[in-house]
Amino acid sequence: MFEKIERVPGDAILGLIEAYNQDPNPQKVDLGVGVYRDVNGHTPIMQAVKQAEAHLLETEATKSYIGSHGDPRYGRVVADLVLGTGSAVIAANRVSVTQAPGGTGALRLAADFIKSNLPGKSLWLSDPTWPNHLGIFEAAGIAMHRYPYVSADNQLDFDGMLATLKTIPEGDVVLLHACCHNPSGFDLNQDQWHQVLEVVKSRGLLPLVDFAYQGFGDGLEPDAFGVRLMAENLDEVLITSSCSKNFGLYRERTGGLMVIARNAEQMENVRSQMAIVARENYSNPPSHGAAVVTEILESAELASVWRAELTEMCARINGLRTDLVESLKPYGLDQRFAHVAQQRGMFSYTGLTTAQVKRLREEYSIYMVGSGRANVAGFTGENLPYVAKAIAAVVD
Ligand code: LMR
């Protein structure tokens, strides 16, 4: 029966891990998948995580199921982290959190929820967006449309975005990146978030805010500006959050889908549907990563260790942005790549073309996504001069 099944190309982002690992070139540079790397190019386990795990090893008393919504303690700490302690929506009992296998799992919950509970509603995505957004929502059978986000000259196209948002039919879902836009690194400023809020309100849209990089842009609080603005000013919002990056828990699959409803009763109704969606996907979410996050955020001491580590990671990435631009100066390319220093988060839409990316890979063993997206955390003091020289050689 399998003889008609065709082989398909691997995932454009995850496939780079394999290709990089197989490359024997000692100078190879991995700017592909979005994982944080330290000065040695290593993705470390955070100290706060290690300490929380040590405590869990001593105290964890069961491996029994945790239920489709996951651990309510995790739900509480994540709601505080995302919406802010003292949030009026939390106080009004309008928020439900369903623990999920990573931000990806949370997105799939959102997709299945939309499909079964908001029939006929389309999803609007930024162009470009994280390629897996398209895969997840297509798999769930949701119709998709795009709104402009990056212009042909590689700048944030806010006018284009707003103009299209103003045409979206009432009740459709609009996916917004809370911060650290993946893949472009171009974020909205506070004034632009206010303008988006007004359009969302006036057109009666449902925002689905993807919050995968809290703490990687300008810090935990500033990065939450847009998501909190939506939460505080709208009756209904969906938020997917991830602890993959800010707790370095990638493989532990730690995320959540947050629903804000008009009132506590409607929240409970939606929440009951989320339990079904989770049950039908994977029954119960994995526990370990969420237990680690809960340990950290419930302990003032561990939380402060974690915040310090996250601040350091964020500062390192932002420093590398300026370092790259500096490294390109001797080649007269600093103006051309000045946007890299202004972008935020793990990624930069460098403006390199697919052909240039291919040359970087084939001739220099520098790996980045074909769209020209580079993981800035992949730069080190050691590889920057090599990367800068290679970029200079491939650009016109
Ligand atoms: C990325 O965009 O590189 C990350 O979000 C990892 C992934 O799953 O694609």
mmCIF file of C-alpha atoms and ligand atoms in Angstrom:
data_model
loop_
_atom_site.group_PDB
_atom_site.id
_atom_site.type_symbol
_atom_site.label_atom_id
_atom_site.label_comp_id
_atom_site.label_asym_id
_atom_site.label_seq_id
_atom_site.Cartn_x
_atom_site.Cartn_y
_atom_site.Cartn_z
ATOM 1 C CA MET A 1 0.000 0.000 0.000
ATOM 2 C CA PHE A 2 2.908 2.348 0.532
ATOM 3 C CA GLU A 3 4.286 2.201 -3.011
ATOM 4 C CA LYS A 4 2.411 5.353 -4.062
ATOM 5 C CA ILE A 5 3.638 7.416 -1.161
ATOM 6 C CA GLU A 6 6.026 10.144 -2.259
ATOM 7 C CA ARG A 7 8.992 11.392 -0.333
ATOM 8 C CA VAL A 8 8.682 15.050 0.672
ATOM 9 C CA PRO A 9 11.467 17.496 1.518
ATOM 10 C CA GLY A 10 12.184 17.846 5.244
ATOM 11 C CA ASP A 11 11.146 20.875 7.295
ATOM 12 C CA ALA A 12 13.015 23.958 6.071
ATOM 13 C CA ILE A 13 14.104 24.934 9.600
ATOM 14 C CA LEU A 14 14.569 21.600 11.389
ATOM 15 C CA GLY A 15 16.266 20.126 8.287
ATOM 16 C CA LEU A 16 19.125 22.596 8.777
ATOM 17 C CA ILE A 17 20.098 20.921 12.065
ATOM 18 C CA GLU A 18 20.806 17.666 10.265
ATOM 19 C CA ALA A 19 22.605 19.339 7.349
ATOM 20 C CA TYR A 20 24.783 21.353 9.742
ATOM 21 C CA ASN A 21 25.661 18.295 11.850
ATOM 22 C CA GLN A 22 26.798 16.419 8.753
ATOM 23 C CA ASP A 23 29.034 19.230 7.474
ATOM 24 C CA PRO A 24 32.698 18.370 8.198
ATOM 25 C CA ASN A 25 33.934 21.985 7.719
ATOM 26 C CA PRO A 26 35.490 23.065 11.074
ATOM 27 C CA GLN A 27 34.531 26.685 10.343
ATOM 28 C CA LYS A 28 30.835 25.886 9.914
ATOM 29 C CA VAL A 29 28.358 28.322 11.513
ATOM 30 C CA ASP A 30 24.797 27.479 12.537
ATOM 31 C CA LEU A 31 22.420 30.430 12.173
ATOM 32 C CA GLY A 32 19.397 28.189 11.550
ATOM 33 C CA VAL A 33 16.930 26.914 14.125
ATOM 34 C CA GLY A 34 15.891 29.358 16.845
ATOM 35 C CA VAL A 35 17.770 28.226 19.904
ATOM 36 C CA TYR A 36 19.866 30.439 22.151
ATOM 37 C CA ARG A 37 23.624 29.900 22.061
ATOM 38 C CA ASP A 38 26.236 31.152 24.490
ATOM 39 C CA VAL A 39 29.699 32.566 23.709
ATOM 40 C CA ASN A 40 30.887 29.042 22.949
ATOM 41 C CA GLY A 41 28.031 28.335 20.583
ATOM 42 C CA HIS A 42 26.453 26.008 23.160
ATOM 43 C CA THR A 43 22.764 25.921 24.181
ATOM 44 C CA PRO A 44 23.083 25.748 27.958
ATOM 45 C CA ILE A 45 20.670 24.525 30.613
ATOM 46 C CA MET A 46 19.872 27.568 32.744
ATOM 47 C CA GLN A 47 21.061 27.511 36.352
ATOM 48 C CA ALA A 48 17.564 28.209 37.664
ATOM 49 C CA VAL A 49 16.324 25.191 35.677
ATOM 50 C CA LYS A 50 19.055 22.936 37.089
ATOM 51 C CA GLN A 51 18.203 24.016 40.629
ATOM 52 C CA ALA A 52 14.477 23.534 40.096
ATOM 53 C CA GLU A 53 15.113 20.085 38.621
ATOM 54 C CA ALA A 54 17.240 19.099 41.629
ATOM 55 C CA HIS A 55 14.401 20.129 43.915
ATOM 56 C CA LEU A 56 11.837 18.294 41.811
ATOM 57 C CA LEU A 57 13.911 15.129 41.883
ATOM 58 C CA GLU A 58 13.646 15.189 45.660
ATOM 59 C CA THR A 59 10.028 16.218 45.994
ATOM 60 C CA GLU A 60 8.094 14.900 42.984
ATOM 61 C CA ALA A 61 5.801 12.237 44.391
ATOM 62 C CA THR A 62 3.871 10.850 41.415
ATOM 63 C CA LYS A 63 3.923 10.420 37.661
ATOM 64 C CA SER A 64 0.167 10.050 37.426
ATOM 65 C CA TYR A 65 -1.811 12.076 34.845
ATOM 66 C CA ILE A 66 -2.098 15.830 35.356
ATOM 67 C CA GLY A 67 -5.343 16.341 33.441
ATOM 68 C CA SER A 68 -6.040 17.909 30.062
ATOM 69 C CA HIS A 69 -5.478 21.481 31.272
ATOM 70 C CA GLY A 70 -2.221 20.537 32.973
ATOM 71 C CA ASP A 71 -1.167 21.794 36.377
ATOM 72 C CA PRO A 72 -3.290 24.749 37.611
ATOM 73 C CA ARG A 73 -0.211 26.098 39.418
ATOM 74 C CA TYR A 74 1.536 26.342 36.042
ATOM 75 C CA GLY A 75 -1.535 28.089 34.680
ATOM 76 C CA ARG A 76 -1.356 30.676 37.456
ATOM 77 C CA VAL A 77 2.354 31.464 37.132
ATOM 78 C CA VAL A 78 2.134 31.699 33.354
ATOM 79 C CA ALA A 79 -0.910 33.984 33.485
ATOM 80 C CA ASP A 80 1.020 36.279 35.858
ATOM 81 C CA LEU A 81 4.092 36.211 33.651
ATOM 82 C CA VAL A 82 2.200 36.977 30.462
ATOM 83 C CA LEU A 83 -0.517 39.326 31.719
ATOM 84 C CA GLY A 84 1.322 40.783 34.716
ATOM 85 C CA THR A 85 0.668 40.229 38.403
ATOM 86 C CA GLY A 86 -2.313 42.323 39.381
ATOM 87 C CA SER A 87 -3.912 41.983 35.950
ATOM 88 C CA ALA A 88 -7.597 42.926 36.067
ATOM 89 C CA VAL A 89 -8.549 40.066 33.723
ATOM 90 C CA ILE A 90 -6.995 37.526 36.064
ATOM 91 C CA ALA A 91 -8.762 39.139 39.058
ATOM 92 C CA ALA A 92 -12.080 38.980 37.181
ATOM 93 C CA ASN A 93 -11.572 35.257 36.576
ATOM 94 C CA ARG A 94 -11.768 35.760 32.819
ATOM 95 C CA VAL A 95 -8.592 33.806 31.986
ATOM 96 C CA SER A 96 -8.136 30.114 31.349
ATOM 97 C CA VAL A 97 -4.745 28.486 30.730
ATOM 98 C CA THR A 98 -4.369 25.079 29.127
ATOM 99 C CA GLN A 99 -0.849 23.728 29.449
ATOM 100 C CA ALA A 100 0.359 22.450 26.094
ATOM 101 C CA PRO A 101 3.310 20.650 24.491
ATOM 102 C CA GLY A 102 5.269 23.790 23.616
ATOM 103 C CA GLY A 103 4.080 26.872 21.796
ATOM 104 C CA THR A 104 3.518 24.661 18.763
ATOM 105 C CA GLY A 105 1.137 22.437 20.735
ATOM 106 C CA ALA A 106 -0.677 25.523 22.006
ATOM 107 C CA LEU A 107 -1.082 26.792 18.450
ATOM 108 C CA ARG A 108 -2.544 23.476 17.370
ATOM 109 C CA LEU A 109 -5.015 23.635 20.282
ATOM 110 C CA ALA A 110 -6.015 27.117 19.143
ATOM 111 C CA ALA A 111 -6.377 25.897 15.566
ATOM 112 C CA ASP A 112 -8.576 22.927 16.505
ATOM 113 C CA PHE A 113 -10.629 25.100 18.830
ATOM 114 C CA ILE A 114 -11.248 27.629 16.053
ATOM 115 C CA LYS A 115 -12.126 24.881 13.608
ATOM 116 C CA SER A 116 -14.690 23.222 15.849
ATOM 117 C CA ASN A 117 -16.107 26.236 17.676
ATOM 118 C CA LEU A 118 -15.847 29.187 15.289
ATOM 119 C CA PRO A 119 -17.001 27.608 12.030
ATOM 120 C CA GLY A 120 -16.238 29.467 8.824
ATOM 121 C CA LYS A 121 -13.759 31.846 10.428
ATOM 122 C CA SER A 122 -10.498 32.441 8.569
ATOM 123 C CA LEU A 123 -7.073 33.125 9.982
ATOM 124 C CA TRP A 124 -4.985 36.121 8.934
ATOM 125 C CA LEU A 125 -1.221 35.804 9.178
ATOM 126 C CA SER A 126 1.613 38.240 8.685
ATOM 127 C CA ASP A 127 3.577 37.913 5.464
ATOM 128 C CA PRO A 128 6.132 36.586 6.265
ATOM 129 C CA THR A 129 5.420 34.471 9.311
ATOM 130 C CA TRP A 130 6.906 31.408 11.014
ATOM 131 C CA PRO A 131 6.463 28.753 8.284
ATOM 132 C CA ASN A 132 5.027 26.255 10.746
ATOM 133 C CA HIS A 133 2.079 28.585 11.401
ATOM 134 C CA LEU A 134 0.957 27.707 7.885
ATOM 135 C CA GLY A 135 1.471 23.991 8.462
ATOM 136 C CA ILE A 136 -0.373 23.908 11.777
ATOM 137 C CA PHE A 137 -3.460 25.798 10.645
ATOM 138 C CA GLU A 138 -3.607 24.026 7.319
ATOM 139 C CA ALA A 139 -3.491 20.677 9.110
ATOM 140 C CA ALA A 140 -6.442 21.836 11.207
ATOM 141 C CA GLY A 141 -8.345 22.768 8.042
ATOM 142 C CA ILE A 142 -8.513 26.523 8.604
ATOM 143 C CA ALA A 143 -8.665 28.905 5.651
ATOM 144 C CA MET A 144 -5.778 31.359 5.703
ATOM 145 C CA HIS A 145 -5.068 34.819 4.337
ATOM 146 C CA ARG A 146 -2.088 37.107 4.687
ATOM 147 C CA TYR A 147 -1.514 40.705 5.695
ATOM 148 C CA PRO A 148 1.678 42.532 4.604
ATOM 149 C CA TYR A 149 4.362 42.891 7.245
ATOM 150 C CA VAL A 150 7.750 43.365 5.565
ATOM 151 C CA SER A 151 8.223 45.616 2.535
ATOM 152 C CA ALA A 152 10.253 44.784 -0.550
ATOM 153 C CA ASP A 153 13.116 46.911 0.810
ATOM 154 C CA ASN A 154 13.167 44.816 4.027
ATOM 155 C CA GLN A 155 11.472 47.239 6.433
ATOM 156 C CA LEU A 156 8.380 46.885 8.612
ATOM 157 C CA ASP A 157 5.407 47.616 6.351
ATOM 158 C CA PHE A 158 3.092 48.934 9.032
ATOM 159 C CA ASP A 159 0.921 50.956 6.638
ATOM 160 C CA GLY A 160 0.367 47.873 4.494
ATOM 161 C CA MET A 161 -0.430 45.791 7.550
ATOM 162 C CA LEU A 162 -2.954 48.255 8.928
ATOM 163 C CA ALA A 163 -4.618 48.806 5.564
ATOM 164 C CA THR A 164 -5.226 45.056 5.176
ATOM 165 C CA LEU A 165 -6.355 44.587 8.784
ATOM 166 C CA LYS A 166 -9.037 47.195 8.039
ATOM 167 C CA THR A 167 -10.502 44.930 5.367
ATOM 168 C CA ILE A 168 -10.760 41.724 7.427
ATOM 169 C CA PRO A 169 -14.319 40.440 7.839
ATOM 170 C CA GLU A 170 -15.845 40.637 11.304
ATOM 171 C CA GLY A 171 -15.119 37.647 13.525
ATOM 172 C CA ASP A 172 -12.059 36.440 11.640
ATOM 173 C CA VAL A 173 -8.954 35.596 13.617
ATOM 174 C CA VAL A 174 -5.782 37.659 13.255
ATOM 175 C CA LEU A 175 -2.499 36.152 14.368
ATOM 176 C CA LEU A 176 -0.133 38.741 15.846
ATOM 177 C CA HIS A 177 3.423 38.139 17.019
ATOM 178 C CA ALA A 178 3.655 39.636 20.510
ATOM 179 C CA CYS A 179 7.349 40.469 20.158
ATOM 180 C CA CYS A 180 10.507 39.277 18.419
ATOM 181 C CA HIS A 181 8.649 38.676 15.161
ATOM 182 C CA ASN A 182 9.662 35.344 13.655
ATOM 183 C CA PRO A 183 11.205 35.438 11.057
ATOM 184 C CA SER A 184 11.749 39.161 10.518
ATOM 185 C CA GLY A 185 12.754 40.596 13.905
ATOM 186 C CA PHE A 186 10.666 43.727 13.130
ATOM 187 C CA ASP A 187 8.379 44.580 16.056
ATOM 188 C CA LEU A 188 5.551 47.073 16.455
ATOM 189 C CA ASN A 189 6.156 50.085 18.681
ATOM 190 C CA GLN A 190 3.635 51.068 21.352
ATOM 191 C CA ASP A 191 1.851 53.563 19.143
ATOM 192 C CA GLN A 192 1.496 50.954 16.400
ATOM 193 C CA TRP A 193 0.069 48.435 18.886
ATOM 194 C CA HIS A 194 -2.555 51.028 19.847
ATOM 195 C CA GLN A 195 -3.476 51.474 16.197
ATOM 196 C CA VAL A 196 -3.786 47.709 15.733
ATOM 197 C CA LEU A 197 -5.991 47.516 18.817
ATOM 198 C CA GLU A 198 -8.333 50.133 17.366
ATOM 199 C CA VAL A 199 -8.704 48.208 14.109
ATOM 200 C CA VAL A 200 -9.208 44.904 15.930
ATOM 201 C CA LYS A 201 -11.913 46.572 18.026
ATOM 202 C CA SER A 202 -13.662 48.377 15.223
ATOM 203 C CA ARG A 203 -13.754 45.310 12.943
ATOM 204 C CA GLY A 204 -14.670 42.867 15.712
ATOM 205 C CA LEU A 205 -11.675 40.606 15.102
ATOM 206 C CA LEU A 206 -10.383 37.882 17.391
ATOM 207 C CA PRO A 207 -6.663 38.334 18.068
ATOM 208 C CA LEU A 208 -4.537 35.238 18.481
ATOM 209 C CA VAL A 209 -1.293 36.510 19.933
ATOM 210 C CA ASP A 210 1.714 34.234 19.592
ATOM 211 C CA PHE A 211 4.079 34.948 22.484
ATOM 212 C CA ALA A 212 7.051 32.631 22.040
ATOM 213 C CA TYR A 213 9.929 34.961 22.907
ATOM 214 C CA GLN A 214 8.994 36.898 26.056
ATOM 215 C CA GLY A 215 12.199 38.362 27.468
ATOM 216 C CA PHE A 216 14.236 38.150 24.275
ATOM 217 C CA GLY A 217 13.344 41.550 22.823
ATOM 218 C CA ASP A 218 13.680 44.375 25.362
ATOM 219 C CA GLY A 219 12.854 42.440 28.552
ATOM 220 C CA LEU A 220 9.993 40.506 30.167
ATOM 221 C CA GLU A 221 7.764 43.520 30.819
ATOM 222 C CA PRO A 222 8.302 45.624 27.683
ATOM 223 C CA ASP A 223 7.911 42.540 25.488
ATOM 224 C CA ALA A 224 4.441 41.982 26.972
ATOM 225 C CA PHE A 225 3.190 45.446 26.012
ATOM 226 C CA GLY A 226 1.110 44.410 23.001
ATOM 227 C CA VAL A 227 -0.323 41.269 24.524
ATOM 228 C CA ARG A 228 -1.354 43.103 27.672
ATOM 229 C CA LEU A 229 -2.856 45.951 25.673
ATOM 230 C CA MET A 230 -5.087 43.447 23.866
ATOM 231 C CA ALA A 231 -5.926 41.596 27.100
ATOM 232 C CA GLU A 232 -6.888 44.762 28.951
ATOM 233 C CA ASN A 233 -8.981 46.300 26.207
ATOM 234 C CA LEU A 234 -10.802 43.449 24.512
ATOM 235 C CA ASP A 235 -13.443 40.998 25.654
ATOM 236 C CA GLU A 236 -11.960 38.018 23.865
ATOM 237 C CA VAL A 237 -8.355 37.141 23.123
ATOM 238 C CA LEU A 238 -6.395 33.942 22.482
ATOM 239 C CA ILE A 239 -2.728 33.848 23.502
ATOM 240 C CA THR A 240 -0.215 31.082 22.890
ATOM 241 C CA SER A 241 2.846 31.221 25.085
ATOM 242 C CA SER A 242 6.036 29.212 25.149
ATOM 243 C CA CYS A 243 8.734 28.560 27.729
ATOM 244 C CA SER A 244 10.998 26.907 25.160
ATOM 245 C CA LYS A 245 13.223 29.913 24.689
ATOM 246 C CA ASN A 246 12.987 32.006 27.855
ATOM 247 C CA PHE A 247 13.518 28.989 30.123
ATOM 248 C CA GLY A 248 15.670 27.112 27.580
ATOM 249 C CA LEU A 249 13.297 24.144 27.838
ATOM 250 C CA TYR A 250 13.040 23.434 24.117
ATOM 251 C CA ARG A 251 12.859 19.641 24.226
ATOM 252 C CA GLU A 252 10.637 19.544 27.320
ATOM 253 C CA ARG A 253 7.745 20.980 25.273
ATOM 254 C CA THR A 254 6.405 23.615 27.630
ATOM 255 C CA GLY A 255 3.741 26.028 26.511
ATOM 256 C CA GLY A 256 0.192 27.096 27.084
ATOM 257 C CA LEU A 257 -2.942 28.343 25.404
ATOM 258 C CA MET A 258 -4.541 31.208 27.252
ATOM 259 C CA VAL A 259 -8.112 32.251 26.616
ATOM 260 C CA ILE A 260 -9.576 35.520 27.769
ATOM 261 C CA ALA A 261 -13.367 35.583 27.680
ATOM 262 C CA ARG A 262 -15.944 38.277 28.363
ATOM 263 C CA ASN A 263 -16.802 36.906 31.793
ATOM 264 C CA ALA A 264 -16.065 33.969 34.086
ATOM 265 C CA GLU A 265 -18.958 31.916 32.831
ATOM 266 C CA GLN A 266 -18.012 32.208 29.162
ATOM 267 C CA MET A 267 -14.418 31.468 30.131
ATOM 268 C CA GLU A 268 -15.534 28.202 31.763
ATOM 269 C CA ASN A 269 -17.533 27.296 28.655
ATOM 270 C CA VAL A 270 -14.549 27.843 26.381
ATOM 271 C CA ARG A 271 -12.291 26.085 28.871
ATOM 272 C CA SER A 272 -14.473 22.991 28.747
ATOM 273 C CA GLN A 273 -14.027 22.913 24.961
ATOM 274 C CA MET A 274 -10.238 23.281 25.312
ATOM 275 C CA ALA A 275 -10.160 20.182 27.504
ATOM 276 C CA ILE A 276 -11.800 18.208 24.720
ATOM 277 C CA VAL A 277 -9.412 19.554 22.093
ATOM 278 C CA ALA A 278 -6.422 18.632 24.279
ATOM 279 C CA ARG A 279 -7.874 15.209 25.095
ATOM 280 C CA GLU A 280 -8.368 14.399 21.430
ATOM 281 C CA ASN A 281 -4.837 15.531 20.509
ATOM 282 C CA TYR A 282 -2.649 14.032 23.223
ATOM 283 C CA SER A 283 -4.875 13.633 26.297
ATOM 284 C CA ASN A 284 -2.568 15.163 28.914
ATOM 285 C CA PRO A 285 0.379 17.504 28.306
ATOM 286 C CA PRO A 286 3.929 16.530 29.292
ATOM 287 C CA SER A 287 4.631 17.592 32.861
ATOM 288 C CA HIS A 288 8.326 18.058 33.466
ATOM 289 C CA GLY A 289 9.010 21.407 31.786
ATOM 290 C CA ALA A 290 5.911 23.009 33.262
ATOM 291 C CA ALA A 291 6.831 21.679 36.714
ATOM 292 C CA VAL A 292 10.264 23.296 36.348
ATOM 293 C CA VAL A 293 8.754 26.637 35.324
ATOM 294 C CA THR A 294 6.326 26.486 38.248
ATOM 295 C CA GLU A 295 9.147 25.731 40.710
ATOM 296 C CA ILE A 296 11.095 28.703 39.417
ATOM 297 C CA LEU A 297 8.314 31.239 39.290
ATOM 298 C CA GLU A 298 6.870 30.267 42.678
ATOM 299 C CA SER A 299 10.258 30.805 44.332
ATOM 300 C CA ALA A 300 11.418 34.414 44.713
ATOM 301 C CA GLU A 301 15.006 33.202 44.872
ATOM 302 C CA LEU A 302 14.895 30.979 41.768
ATOM 303 C CA ALA A 303 12.860 33.558 39.866
ATOM 304 C CA SER A 304 15.520 36.140 40.473
ATOM 305 C CA VAL A 305 18.289 33.768 39.283
ATOM 306 C CA TRP A 306 16.216 33.062 36.173
ATOM 307 C CA ARG A 307 15.488 36.733 35.449
ATOM 308 C CA ALA A 308 19.188 37.552 35.682
ATOM 309 C CA GLU A 309 20.069 34.740 33.282
ATOM 310 C CA LEU A 310 17.383 35.774 30.816
ATOM 311 C CA THR A 311 18.480 39.413 30.967
ATOM 312 C CA GLU A 312 22.010 38.323 30.165
ATOM 313 C CA MET A 313 20.873 36.222 27.181
ATOM 314 C CA CYS A 314 18.801 39.091 25.836
ATOM 315 C CA ALA A 315 21.667 41.562 26.238
ATOM 316 C CA ARG A 316 24.049 39.178 24.489
ATOM 317 C CA ILE A 317 21.756 38.875 21.472
ATOM 318 C CA ASN A 318 21.216 42.608 21.213
ATOM 319 C CA GLY A 319 24.975 43.132 21.521
ATOM 320 C CA LEU A 320 25.608 40.655 18.709
ATOM 321 C CA ARG A 321 23.278 42.653 16.475
ATOM 322 C CA THR A 322 25.494 45.711 16.732
ATOM 323 C CA ASP A 323 28.616 43.551 16.536
ATOM 324 C CA LEU A 324 27.514 42.161 13.168
ATOM 325 C CA VAL A 325 26.895 45.638 11.779
ATOM 326 C CA GLU A 326 30.337 46.701 13.081
ATOM 327 C CA SER A 327 31.968 43.658 11.501
ATOM 328 C CA LEU A 328 30.454 44.635 8.142
ATOM 329 C CA LYS A 329 31.855 48.182 8.332
ATOM 330 C CA PRO A 330 35.245 47.377 6.785
ATOM 331 C CA TYR A 331 33.340 46.110 3.728
ATOM 332 C CA GLY A 332 31.247 49.277 3.470
ATOM 333 C CA LEU A 333 28.127 47.262 4.297
ATOM 334 C CA ASP A 334 27.206 48.718 7.701
ATOM 335 C CA GLN A 335 24.473 50.997 6.310
ATOM 336 C CA ARG A 336 23.028 48.239 4.186
ATOM 337 C CA PHE A 337 22.685 45.983 7.255
ATOM 338 C CA ALA A 338 21.889 48.720 9.805
ATOM 339 C CA HIS A 339 18.407 47.229 10.275
ATOM 340 C CA VAL A 340 19.944 44.190 12.004
ATOM 341 C CA ALA A 341 20.768 46.348 15.032
ATOM 342 C CA GLN A 342 17.216 47.691 15.206
ATOM 343 C CA GLN A 343 15.424 44.368 14.919
ATOM 344 C CA ARG A 344 14.602 42.454 18.081
ATOM 345 C CA GLY A 345 14.562 38.855 19.290
ATOM 346 C CA MET A 346 16.448 35.848 18.140
ATOM 347 C CA PHE A 347 16.003 36.433 14.435
ATOM 348 C CA SER A 348 17.013 38.861 11.770
ATOM 349 C CA TYR A 349 15.604 39.084 8.316
ATOM 350 C CA THR A 350 18.999 39.954 6.907
ATOM 351 C CA GLY A 351 17.789 40.897 3.457
ATOM 352 C CA LEU A 352 20.032 38.223 1.919
ATOM 353 C CA THR A 353 18.377 36.512 -1.025
ATOM 354 C CA THR A 354 17.755 32.769 -1.318
ATOM 355 C CA ALA A 355 20.601 32.564 -3.844
ATOM 356 C CA GLN A 356 22.977 34.366 -1.456
ATOM 357 C CA VAL A 357 21.914 32.103 1.431
ATOM 358 C CA LYS A 358 22.643 29.107 -0.790
ATOM 359 C CA ARG A 359 26.113 30.401 -1.578
ATOM 360 C CA LEU A 360 26.813 31.031 2.107
ATOM 361 C CA ARG A 361 25.905 27.448 2.827
ATOM 362 C CA GLU A 362 27.664 25.803 -0.109
ATOM 363 C CA GLU A 363 30.821 27.902 -0.154
ATOM 364 C CA TYR A 364 31.241 28.876 3.512
ATOM 365 C CA SER A 365 29.228 26.303 5.527
ATOM 366 C CA ILE A 366 27.136 29.097 7.031
ATOM 367 C CA TYR A 367 23.621 27.808 7.614
ATOM 368 C CA MET A 368 20.538 30.024 7.706
ATOM 369 C CA VAL A 369 16.937 29.698 6.536
ATOM 370 C CA GLY A 370 16.414 30.221 2.800
ATOM 371 C CA SER A 371 14.293 33.319 3.433
ATOM 372 C CA GLY A 372 17.439 35.082 4.666
ATOM 373 C CA ARG A 373 16.502 34.620 8.333
ATOM 374 C CA ALA A 374 19.520 34.341 10.605
ATOM 375 C CA ASN A 375 19.502 33.255 14.232
ATOM 376 C CA VAL A 376 21.510 36.113 15.721
ATOM 377 C CA ALA A 377 22.350 34.001 18.798
ATOM 378 C CA GLY A 378 24.462 31.813 16.499
ATOM 379 C CA PHE A 379 27.108 34.537 16.148
ATOM 380 C CA THR A 380 30.175 34.410 18.379
ATOM 381 C CA GLY A 381 33.136 36.759 18.729
ATOM 382 C CA GLU A 382 35.094 34.073 16.954
ATOM 383 C CA ASN A 383 32.841 33.458 13.930
ATOM 384 C CA LEU A 384 31.668 37.058 13.291
ATOM 385 C CA PRO A 385 34.695 38.135 11.194
ATOM 386 C CA TYR A 386 34.322 34.957 9.103
ATOM 387 C CA VAL A 387 30.577 35.506 8.627
ATOM 388 C CA ALA A 388 31.064 39.192 7.762
ATOM 389 C CA LYS A 389 33.708 38.327 5.172
ATOM 390 C CA ALA A 390 31.455 35.656 3.675
ATOM 391 C CA ILE A 391 28.455 38.017 3.509
ATOM 392 C CA ALA A 392 30.626 40.629 1.801
ATOM 393 C CA ALA A 393 31.684 38.017 -0.757
ATOM 394 C CA VAL A 394 28.132 36.973 -1.676
ATOM 395 C CA VAL A 395 26.323 40.322 -1.778
ATOM 396 C CA ASP A 396 26.412 42.288 -5.010
HETATM 397 C C1 LMR B 1 12.390 28.514 14.835
HETATM 398 O O1 LMR B 1 11.615 29.227 14.180
HETATM 399 O O2 LMR B 1 13.541 28.268 14.471
HETATM 400 C C2 LMR B 1 11.933 27.953 16.145
HETATM 401 O O3 LMR B 1 10.672 28.443 16.459
HETATM 402 C C3 LMR B 1 12.032 26.498 16.197
HETATM 403 C C4 LMR B 1 11.013 25.810 15.324
HETATM 404 O O4 LMR B 1 10.340 24.938 15.855
HETATM 405 O O5 LMR B 1 10.898 26.132 14.149
#
